[in-house]
C-alpha positions as a printed Julia matrix, in Angstrom:
298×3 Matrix{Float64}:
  -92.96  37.41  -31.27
  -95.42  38.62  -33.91
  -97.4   35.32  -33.11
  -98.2   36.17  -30.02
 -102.08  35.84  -30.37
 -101.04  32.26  -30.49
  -98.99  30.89  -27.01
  -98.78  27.77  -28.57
  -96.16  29.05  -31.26
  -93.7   29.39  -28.36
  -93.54  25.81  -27.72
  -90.45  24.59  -30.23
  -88.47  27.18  -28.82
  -88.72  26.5   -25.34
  -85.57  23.94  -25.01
  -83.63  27.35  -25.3
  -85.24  29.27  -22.43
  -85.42  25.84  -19.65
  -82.95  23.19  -18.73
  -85.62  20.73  -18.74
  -88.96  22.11  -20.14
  -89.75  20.36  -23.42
  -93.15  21.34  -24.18
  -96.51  23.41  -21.88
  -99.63  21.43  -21.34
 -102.21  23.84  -22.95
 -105.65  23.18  -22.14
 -109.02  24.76  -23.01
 -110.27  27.48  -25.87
 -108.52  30.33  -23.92
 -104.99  27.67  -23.76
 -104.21  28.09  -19.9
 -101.19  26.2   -18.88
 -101.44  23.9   -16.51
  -98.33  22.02  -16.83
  -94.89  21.36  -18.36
  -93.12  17.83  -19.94
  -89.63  17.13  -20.25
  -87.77  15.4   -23.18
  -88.56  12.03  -21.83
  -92.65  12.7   -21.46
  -92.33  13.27  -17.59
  -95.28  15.61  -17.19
  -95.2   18.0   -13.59
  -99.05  20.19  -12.75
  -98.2   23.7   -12.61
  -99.67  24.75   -8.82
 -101.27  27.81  -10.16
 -102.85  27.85  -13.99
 -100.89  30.2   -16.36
 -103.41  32.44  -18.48
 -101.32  33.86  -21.7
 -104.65  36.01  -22.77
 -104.19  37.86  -19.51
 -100.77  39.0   -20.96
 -102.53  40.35  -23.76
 -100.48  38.58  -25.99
  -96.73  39.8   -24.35
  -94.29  36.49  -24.53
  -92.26  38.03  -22.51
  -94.71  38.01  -19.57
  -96.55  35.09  -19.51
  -93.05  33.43  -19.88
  -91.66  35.01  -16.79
  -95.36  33.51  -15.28
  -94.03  30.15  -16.62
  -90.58  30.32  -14.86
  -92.2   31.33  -11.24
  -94.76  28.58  -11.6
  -92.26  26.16  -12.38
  -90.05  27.26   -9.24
  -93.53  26.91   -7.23
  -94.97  24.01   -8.51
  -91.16  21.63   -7.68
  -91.19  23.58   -4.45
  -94.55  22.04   -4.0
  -93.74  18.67   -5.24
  -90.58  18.56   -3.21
  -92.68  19.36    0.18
  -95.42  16.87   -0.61
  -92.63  14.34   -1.92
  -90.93  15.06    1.67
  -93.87  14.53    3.76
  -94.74  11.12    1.58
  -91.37   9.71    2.26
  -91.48   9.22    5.76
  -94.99   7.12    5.52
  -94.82   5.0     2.18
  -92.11   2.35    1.73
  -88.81   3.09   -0.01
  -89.74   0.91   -3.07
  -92.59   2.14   -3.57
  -92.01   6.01   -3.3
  -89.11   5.81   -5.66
  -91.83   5.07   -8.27
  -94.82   7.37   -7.57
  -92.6   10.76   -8.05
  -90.9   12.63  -10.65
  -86.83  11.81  -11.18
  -85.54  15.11   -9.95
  -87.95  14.96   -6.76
  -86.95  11.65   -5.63
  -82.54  12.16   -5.85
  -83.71  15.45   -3.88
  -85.81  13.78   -1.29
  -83.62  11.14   -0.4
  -80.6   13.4    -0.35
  -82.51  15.03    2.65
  -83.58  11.98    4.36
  -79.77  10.81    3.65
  -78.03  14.08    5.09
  -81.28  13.64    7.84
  -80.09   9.81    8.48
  -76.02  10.59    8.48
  -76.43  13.64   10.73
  -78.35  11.8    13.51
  -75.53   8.81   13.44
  -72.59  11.12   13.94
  -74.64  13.26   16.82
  -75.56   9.85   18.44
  -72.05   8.66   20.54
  -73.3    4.96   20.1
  -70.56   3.17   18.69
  -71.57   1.34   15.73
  -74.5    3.86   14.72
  -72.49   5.09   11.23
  -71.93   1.26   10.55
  -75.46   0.74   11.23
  -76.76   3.6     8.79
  -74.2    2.5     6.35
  -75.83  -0.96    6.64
  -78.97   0.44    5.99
  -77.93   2.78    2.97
  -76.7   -0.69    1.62
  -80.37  -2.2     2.33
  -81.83   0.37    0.49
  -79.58   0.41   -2.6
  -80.45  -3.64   -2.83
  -84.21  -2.71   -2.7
  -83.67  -0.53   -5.88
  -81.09  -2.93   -7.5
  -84.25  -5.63   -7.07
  -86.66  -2.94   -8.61
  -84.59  -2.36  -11.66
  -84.64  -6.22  -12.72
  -88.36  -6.09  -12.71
  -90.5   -4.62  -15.17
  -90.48  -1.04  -15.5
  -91.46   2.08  -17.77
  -88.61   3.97  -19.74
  -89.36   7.26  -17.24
  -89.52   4.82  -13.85
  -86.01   3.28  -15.56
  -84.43   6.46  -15.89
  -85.53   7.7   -12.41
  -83.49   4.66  -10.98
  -80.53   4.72  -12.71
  -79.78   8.05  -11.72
  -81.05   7.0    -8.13
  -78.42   3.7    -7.92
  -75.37   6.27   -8.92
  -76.45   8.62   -6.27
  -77.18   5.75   -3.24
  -73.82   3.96   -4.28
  -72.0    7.68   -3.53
  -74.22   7.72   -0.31
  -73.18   4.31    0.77
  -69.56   4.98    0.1
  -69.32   7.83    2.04
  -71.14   6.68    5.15
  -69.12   3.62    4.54
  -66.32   6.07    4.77
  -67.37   7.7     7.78
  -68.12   4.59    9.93
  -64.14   3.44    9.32
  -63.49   6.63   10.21
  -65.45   6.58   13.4
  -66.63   9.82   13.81
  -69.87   9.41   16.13
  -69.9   12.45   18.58
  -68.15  14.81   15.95
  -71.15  16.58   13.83
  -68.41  19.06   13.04
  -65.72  16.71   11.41
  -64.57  17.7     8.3
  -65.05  14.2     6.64
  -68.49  15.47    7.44
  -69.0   18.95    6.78
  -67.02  18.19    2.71
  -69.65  16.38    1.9
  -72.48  17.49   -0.28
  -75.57  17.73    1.78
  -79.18  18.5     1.65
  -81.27  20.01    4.08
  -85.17  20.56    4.3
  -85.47  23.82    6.48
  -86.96  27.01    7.52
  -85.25  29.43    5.0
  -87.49  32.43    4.52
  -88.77  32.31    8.36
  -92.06  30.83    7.25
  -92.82  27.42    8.66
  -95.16  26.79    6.46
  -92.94  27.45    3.06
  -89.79  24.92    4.13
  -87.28  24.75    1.38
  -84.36  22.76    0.33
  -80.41  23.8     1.15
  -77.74  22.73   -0.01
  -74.71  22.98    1.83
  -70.73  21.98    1.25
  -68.14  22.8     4.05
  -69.2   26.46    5.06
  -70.74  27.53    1.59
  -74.68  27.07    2.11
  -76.86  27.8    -1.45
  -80.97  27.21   -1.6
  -82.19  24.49   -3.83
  -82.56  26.57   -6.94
  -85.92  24.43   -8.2
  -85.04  24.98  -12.06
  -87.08  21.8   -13.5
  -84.43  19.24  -14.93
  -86.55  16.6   -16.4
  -85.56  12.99  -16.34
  -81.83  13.31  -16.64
  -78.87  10.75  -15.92
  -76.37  11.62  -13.55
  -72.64  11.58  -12.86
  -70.56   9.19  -11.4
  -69.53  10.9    -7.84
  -65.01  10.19   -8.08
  -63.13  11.78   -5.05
  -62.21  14.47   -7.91
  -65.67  15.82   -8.75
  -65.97  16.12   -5.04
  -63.04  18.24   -5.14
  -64.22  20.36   -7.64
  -67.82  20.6    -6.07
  -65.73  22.13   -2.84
  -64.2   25.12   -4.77
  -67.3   25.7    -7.08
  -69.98  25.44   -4.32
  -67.43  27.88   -2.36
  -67.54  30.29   -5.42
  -71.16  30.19   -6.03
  -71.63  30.62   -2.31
  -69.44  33.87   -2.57
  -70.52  35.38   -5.88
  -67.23  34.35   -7.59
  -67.03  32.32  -10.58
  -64.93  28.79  -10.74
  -61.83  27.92  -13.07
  -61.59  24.39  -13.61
  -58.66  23.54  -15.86
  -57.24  20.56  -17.52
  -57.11  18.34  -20.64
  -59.65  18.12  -23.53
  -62.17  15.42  -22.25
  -61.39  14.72  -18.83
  -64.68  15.97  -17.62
  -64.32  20.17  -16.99
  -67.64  21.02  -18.33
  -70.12  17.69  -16.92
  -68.55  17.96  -13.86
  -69.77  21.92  -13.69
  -73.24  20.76  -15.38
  -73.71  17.99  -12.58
  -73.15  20.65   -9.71
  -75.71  22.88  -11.54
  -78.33  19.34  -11.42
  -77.61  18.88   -7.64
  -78.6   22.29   -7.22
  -80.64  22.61   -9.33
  -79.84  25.68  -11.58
  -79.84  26.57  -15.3
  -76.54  25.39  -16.78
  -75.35  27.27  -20.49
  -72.75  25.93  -22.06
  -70.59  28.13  -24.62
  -67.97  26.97  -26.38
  -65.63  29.54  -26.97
  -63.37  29.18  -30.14
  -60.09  31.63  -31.59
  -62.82  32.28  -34.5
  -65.12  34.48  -31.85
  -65.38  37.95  -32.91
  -67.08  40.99  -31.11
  -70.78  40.49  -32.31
  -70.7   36.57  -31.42
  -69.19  38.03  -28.31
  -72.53  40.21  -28.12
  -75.19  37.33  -28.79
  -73.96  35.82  -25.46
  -75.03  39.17  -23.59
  -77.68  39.89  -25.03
  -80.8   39.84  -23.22
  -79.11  39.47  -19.62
């Protein structure tokens, strides 16, 4: 703080403030932002230009600035990303956008794809959208065998675990035969994405995410280039109850034995939504004033 006639000070310590912010793209004598990098060099524009000086020097400001813009900037992405989708091939979307924007996009062209099937009574139109999910996951499998960048590699190996859980669970559905039944429960437990009128503004659509009657907005935290978890029956299960707490204000109690996956599971369901996820590890040694450190400044 008593650097603040220079923004670019801030920079080491902004791992601790974002999930996925590694460094600001400063640019010019006056060092406007006008974007942010994660840990693996993915690099998003900010939508509008930060200007520290205008903060005369207060962090604390400009930083807040720096949150908002990210929020805007992914909400903007995520439209434009939305709109692309439906006219550019599969295979070749997947590589023109960032990570996080592509598992979100298809997630709503998924939910999009799904939802029509089950609302259609054809027989055979789940099977036929489960074909096609398996069509699609083939296309990517063929991309990763080619020759690709580290950031392009990381996009689709998060991508494959996500479109083998999307297979699955159409899979699931077409045995199940649920066509005509948008309200089945096989259905409605699943995690699903929707791109909709939230704020009653058609022009500013945003993402939802929804999970049996617990519906939370896409929280547009930037997340970088991450990997993702495996989707098992069980971290479905726990999604149910968390997204249920979240939904109501409540906080979650997953419990269990050391290492069975407590904490990723709860840091995966903070990804898919994307929100910030802290992790403390409270030990018998914790005294008031560590107590205190966690508080402070909420």
């Amino acid at each position: 703080l008593s650097e603040t006639k220079d923004p670019t000070r801030v920079q080491p310590h902004l791992k601790k403030c974002f999930e996925g912010i590694d460094k600001l793209r400063f640019e010019g004598e006056r060092c406007e932002i006008t974007g942010m990098q994660s840990v693996e060099g993915e690099l998003i524009p900010l939508k509008t230009k930060i200007k520290p000086a205008d903060a005369n020097g207060s962090v604390e400001k400009w930083l807040v600035q720096v949150e908002a813009g990210m929020c805007e900037s992914l909400q903007e992405v995520s439209k434009n990303g939305v709109q692309s989708y439906a006219n550019t091939p599969r295979t070749q979307w997947v590589l023109e956008w960032p990570g996080q924007i592509v598992l979100v996009v298809t997630a709503v062209y998924w939910t999009r794809a799904v939802g029509d099937a089950i609302v259609s009574t054809a027989r055979g139109a789940l099977q036929a959208c489960a074909d096609a999910n398996t069509a699609q996951l083939t296309d990517v499998v063929n991309l990763v065998r080619g020759d690709l960048s580290k950031l392009n590699r990381s996009t689709l190996s998060a991508l494959v675990v996500m479109d083998v859980h999307a297979r699955d669970v159409t899979q699931q559905l077409a045995v199940e035969g649920i066509e005509g039944q948008p309200n089945h429960f096989s259905w409605l437990s699943q995690l699903r994405m929707y791109w909709e009128d939230v704020h009653d503004d058609p022009n500013k659509l945003s993402a939802m995410v929804r999970m049996m009657n617990a519906s939370v907005e896409y929280g547009y935290e930037y997340l970088g280039n991450s990997m993702r978890l495996v989707v098992t029956p069980l971290t479905d299960r726990c999604y149910r109850t968390l997204m249920g707490a979240i939904h109501l204000n409540m906080g979650g109690a997953p419990e269990g034995p050391a290492g069975t996956g407590k904490t990723e599971t709860t840091k995966d369901l903070a990804k898919a939504m994307a929100r910030q996820c802290v992790v403390f590890n409270c030990s018998d040694s914790l005294d008031f004033l560590a107590m205190a450190k966690f508080f402070k400044g909420l």
